[in-house]
Coordinates of C-alpha atoms in Angstrom, one line a residue:
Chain Y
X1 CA 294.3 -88.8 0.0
X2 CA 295.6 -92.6 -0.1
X3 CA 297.2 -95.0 -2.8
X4 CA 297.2 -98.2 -0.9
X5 CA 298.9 -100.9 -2.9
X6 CA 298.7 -104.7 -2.9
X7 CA 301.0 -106.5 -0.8
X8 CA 304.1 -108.3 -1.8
X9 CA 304.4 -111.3 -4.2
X10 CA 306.3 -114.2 -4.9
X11 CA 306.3 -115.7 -8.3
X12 CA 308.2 -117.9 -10.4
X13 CA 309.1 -116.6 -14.1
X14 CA 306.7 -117.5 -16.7
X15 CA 303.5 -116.9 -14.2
X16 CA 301.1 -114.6 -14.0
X17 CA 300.5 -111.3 -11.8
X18 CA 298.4 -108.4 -11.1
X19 CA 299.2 -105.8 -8.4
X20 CA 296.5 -103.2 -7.2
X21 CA 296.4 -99.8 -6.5
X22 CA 293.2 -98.7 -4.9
X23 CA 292.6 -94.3 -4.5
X24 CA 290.5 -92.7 -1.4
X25 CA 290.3 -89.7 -0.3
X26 CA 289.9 -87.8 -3.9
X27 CA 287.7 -88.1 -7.4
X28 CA 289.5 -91.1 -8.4
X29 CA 288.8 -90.4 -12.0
X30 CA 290.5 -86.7 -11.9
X31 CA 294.0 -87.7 -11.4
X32 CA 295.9 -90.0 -14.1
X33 CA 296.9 -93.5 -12.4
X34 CA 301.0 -94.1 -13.1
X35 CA 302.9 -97.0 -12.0
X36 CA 307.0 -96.2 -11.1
X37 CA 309.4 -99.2 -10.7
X38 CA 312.2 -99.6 -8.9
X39 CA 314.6 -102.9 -9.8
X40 CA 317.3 -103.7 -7.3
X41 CA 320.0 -100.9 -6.8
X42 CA 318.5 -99.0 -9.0
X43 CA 316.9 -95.5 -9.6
X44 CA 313.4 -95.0 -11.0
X45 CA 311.8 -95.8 -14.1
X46 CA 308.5 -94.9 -15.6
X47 CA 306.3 -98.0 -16.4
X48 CA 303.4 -96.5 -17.6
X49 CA 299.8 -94.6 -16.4
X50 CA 296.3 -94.4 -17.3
X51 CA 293.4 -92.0 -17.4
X52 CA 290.8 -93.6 -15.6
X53 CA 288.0 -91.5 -17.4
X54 CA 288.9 -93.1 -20.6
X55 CA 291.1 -95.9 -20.0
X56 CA 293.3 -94.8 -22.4
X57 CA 297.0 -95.9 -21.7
X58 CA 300.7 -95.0 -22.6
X59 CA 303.9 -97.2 -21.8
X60 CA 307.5 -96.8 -21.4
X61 CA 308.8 -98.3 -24.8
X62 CA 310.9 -100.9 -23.3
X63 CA 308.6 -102.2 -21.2
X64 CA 305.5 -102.1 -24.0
X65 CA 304.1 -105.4 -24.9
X66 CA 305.4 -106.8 -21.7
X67 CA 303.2 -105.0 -18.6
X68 CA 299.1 -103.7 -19.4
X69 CA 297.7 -101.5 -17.3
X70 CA 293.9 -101.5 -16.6
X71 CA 291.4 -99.9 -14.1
X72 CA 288.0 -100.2 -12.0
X73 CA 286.5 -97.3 -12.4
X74 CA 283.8 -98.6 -9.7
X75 CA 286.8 -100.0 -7.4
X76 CA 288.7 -97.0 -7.4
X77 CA 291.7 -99.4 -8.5
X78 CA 294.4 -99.4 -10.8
X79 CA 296.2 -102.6 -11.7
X80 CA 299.8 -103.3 -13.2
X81 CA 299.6 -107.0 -14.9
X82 CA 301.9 -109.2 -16.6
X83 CA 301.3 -111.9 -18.6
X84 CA 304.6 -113.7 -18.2
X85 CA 306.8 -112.6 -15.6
X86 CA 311.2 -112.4 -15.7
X87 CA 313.5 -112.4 -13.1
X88 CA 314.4 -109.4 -14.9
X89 CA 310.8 -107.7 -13.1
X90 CA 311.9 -108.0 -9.7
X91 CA 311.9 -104.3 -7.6
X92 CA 309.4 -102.6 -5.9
X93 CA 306.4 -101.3 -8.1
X94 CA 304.8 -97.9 -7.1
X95 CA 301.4 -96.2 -8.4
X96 CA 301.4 -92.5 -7.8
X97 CA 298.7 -89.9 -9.5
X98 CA 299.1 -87.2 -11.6
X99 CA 296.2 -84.6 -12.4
X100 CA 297.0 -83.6 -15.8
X101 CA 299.5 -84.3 -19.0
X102 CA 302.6 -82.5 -17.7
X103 CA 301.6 -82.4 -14.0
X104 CA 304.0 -84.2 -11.5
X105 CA 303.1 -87.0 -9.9
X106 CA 301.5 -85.5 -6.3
X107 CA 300.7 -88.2 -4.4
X108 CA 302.5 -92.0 -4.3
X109 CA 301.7 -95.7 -2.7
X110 CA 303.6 -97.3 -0.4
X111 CA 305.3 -99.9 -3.3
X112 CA 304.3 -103.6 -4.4
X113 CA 307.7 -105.7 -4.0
X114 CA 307.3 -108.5 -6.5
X115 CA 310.3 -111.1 -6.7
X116 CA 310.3 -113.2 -9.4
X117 CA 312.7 -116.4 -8.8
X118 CA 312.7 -120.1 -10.0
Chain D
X1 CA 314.1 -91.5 -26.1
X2 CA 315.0 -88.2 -24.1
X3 CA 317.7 -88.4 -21.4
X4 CA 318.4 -86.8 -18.2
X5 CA 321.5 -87.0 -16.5
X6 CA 322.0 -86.3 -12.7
X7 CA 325.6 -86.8 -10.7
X8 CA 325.4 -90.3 -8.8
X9 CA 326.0 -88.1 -5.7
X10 CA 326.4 -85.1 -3.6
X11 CA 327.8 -84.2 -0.4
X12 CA 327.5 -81.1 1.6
X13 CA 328.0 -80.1 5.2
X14 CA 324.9 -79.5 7.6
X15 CA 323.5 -75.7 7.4
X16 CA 325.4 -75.3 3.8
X17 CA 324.0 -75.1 0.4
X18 CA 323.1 -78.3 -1.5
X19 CA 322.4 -78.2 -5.7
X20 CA 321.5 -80.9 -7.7
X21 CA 321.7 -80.9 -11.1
X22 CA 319.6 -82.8 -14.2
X23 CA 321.3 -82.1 -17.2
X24 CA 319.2 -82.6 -20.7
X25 CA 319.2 -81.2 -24.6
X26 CA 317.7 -77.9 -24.2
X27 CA 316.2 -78.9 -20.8
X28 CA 315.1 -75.4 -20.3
X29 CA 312.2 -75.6 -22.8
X30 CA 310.6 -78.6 -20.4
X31 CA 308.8 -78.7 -17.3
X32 CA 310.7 -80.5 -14.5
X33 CA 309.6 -81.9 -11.7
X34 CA 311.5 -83.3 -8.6
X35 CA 311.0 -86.1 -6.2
X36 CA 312.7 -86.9 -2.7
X37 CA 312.9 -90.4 -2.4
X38 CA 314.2 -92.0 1.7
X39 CA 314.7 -95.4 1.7
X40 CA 311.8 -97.8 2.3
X41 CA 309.9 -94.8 1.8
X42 CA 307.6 -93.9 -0.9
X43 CA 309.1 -90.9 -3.3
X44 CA 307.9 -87.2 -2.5
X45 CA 307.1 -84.5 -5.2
X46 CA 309.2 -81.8 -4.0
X47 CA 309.4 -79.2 -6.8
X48 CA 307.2 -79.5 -9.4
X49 CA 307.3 -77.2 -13.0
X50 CA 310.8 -76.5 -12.3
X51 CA 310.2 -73.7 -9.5
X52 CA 306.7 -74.5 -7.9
X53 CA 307.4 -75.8 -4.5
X54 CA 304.9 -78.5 -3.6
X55 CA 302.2 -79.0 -0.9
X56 CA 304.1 -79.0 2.8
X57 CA 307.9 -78.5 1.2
X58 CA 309.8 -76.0 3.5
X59 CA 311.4 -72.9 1.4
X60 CA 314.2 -74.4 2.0
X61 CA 313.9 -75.5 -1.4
X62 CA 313.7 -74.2 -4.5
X63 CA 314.0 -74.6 -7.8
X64 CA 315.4 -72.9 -11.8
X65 CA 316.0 -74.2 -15.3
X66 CA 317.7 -72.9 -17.8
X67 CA 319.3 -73.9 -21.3
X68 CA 320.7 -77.2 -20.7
X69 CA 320.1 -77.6 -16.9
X70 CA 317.6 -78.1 -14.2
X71 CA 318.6 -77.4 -10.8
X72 CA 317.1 -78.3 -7.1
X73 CA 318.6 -76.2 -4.8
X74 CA 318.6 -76.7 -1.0
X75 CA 319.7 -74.3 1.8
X76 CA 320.4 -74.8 5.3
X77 CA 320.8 -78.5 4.4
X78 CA 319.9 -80.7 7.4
X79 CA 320.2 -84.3 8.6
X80 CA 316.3 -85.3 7.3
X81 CA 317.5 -84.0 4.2
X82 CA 319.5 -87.0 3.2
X83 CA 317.8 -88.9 0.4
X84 CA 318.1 -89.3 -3.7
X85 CA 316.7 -87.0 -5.7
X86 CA 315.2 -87.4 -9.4
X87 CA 314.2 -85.3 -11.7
X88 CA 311.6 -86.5 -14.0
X89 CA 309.7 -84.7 -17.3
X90 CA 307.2 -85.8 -20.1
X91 CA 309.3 -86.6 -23.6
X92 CA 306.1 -85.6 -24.9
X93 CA 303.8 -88.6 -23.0
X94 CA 306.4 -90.4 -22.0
X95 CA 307.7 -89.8 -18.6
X96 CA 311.2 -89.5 -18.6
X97 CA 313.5 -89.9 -14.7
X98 CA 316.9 -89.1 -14.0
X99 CA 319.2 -91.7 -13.0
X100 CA 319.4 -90.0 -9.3
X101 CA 321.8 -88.4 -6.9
X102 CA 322.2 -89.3 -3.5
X103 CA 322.4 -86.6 -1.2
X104 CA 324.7 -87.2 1.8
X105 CA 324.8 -85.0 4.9
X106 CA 328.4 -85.2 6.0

């Protein structure tokens, strides 16, 4: 089993982004996709996950609106997007899987650190 | 929202007894899962469903929850131990982490 994540960006606040998460290994479409963030001196927080089967999505309340999650079924990729990126978004962003509703989350990338920085 | 609340840290000496703690309103009526997380590392599911140890996680650990407390317990703490710890549950599709203790192996 692998989660290998996108590598590390760079962007200015107001731009754009989508970082990847691409599953081997496994039925990529058994195991919910989540995505875990991790600001600067920080502990972890919840961003949101997706059922690949059916695309449907749930986010962490204080983040909706801001981050969409999406997927490529035929990719076996996950993506985290923003529409407008804050300083505010810089950590590290990890996608980990989880097989059902209560399930823990078995198997984690290695983390996406995006900076965001005028 | 639902809250968890862990210690910022914990110390123990190697070969002792470590326990971490997630405190939450009738926390015992959730499933809690815990994660192992080493710097520059990606987290580890350690305990998963408050008790069932996961895939290639010595016995060392283990896990109960109860009324208003989840607890990770490690024995014979050693040096590769050392890392935070979070507890994390569904609140009911929401998931929901602890803020993290740091275990340090004096």
């Amino acid at each position: 089993v692998q989660l290998v994540q996108s590598g590390g960006e760079v962007k200015k606040p107001g731009q754009s982004l989508r970082i990847s998460c691409q599953g081997s290994g496994y039925t990529f479409s058994d195991y919910w996709i989540n995505w875990v963030r991790q600001l600067p001196g920080k502990g972890l927080e919840w961003v949101g996950h997706i059922d690949p089967r059916s695309t449907f999505t749930t986010y962490n309340p204080s983040l909706q609106g801001h981050v969409s999650v999406s997927v490529d079924e035929s990719l076996n990729t996950a993506y985290l997007q923003w529409s407008s990126l804050r300083a505010s978004d810089t950590g590290i962003y990890f996608c980990a899987r989880q097989e059902g509703g209560l399930d823990g989350l078995d198997f984690w990338g290695q983390g996406t650190l995006v900076t965001v920085s005028s | 929202s639902y809250v968890l609340t862990q210690a910022p840290s914990v110390s123990v000496a190697p070969g002792k007894t470590a326990r971490i703690t997630c405190g939450g309103d009738n926390i015992g009526s959730q499933n809690v899962h815990w994660y192992q997380h080493k710097p520059g590392q990606a987290p580890v599911l350690v305990m998963s469903y408050d008790s069932g140890r996961a895939s290639g996680i010595p016995e060392r650990f283990s896990g109960s929850n109860s009324g208003n407390t989840a607890t990770l317990t490690i024995s014979r703490v050693e040096a590769g131990d050392e890392a935070d710890y979070y507890c994390q549950l569904w609140d009911p599709a929401t998931g929901v982490f602890g803020g993290g203790t740091r275990l340090t192996v004096l």
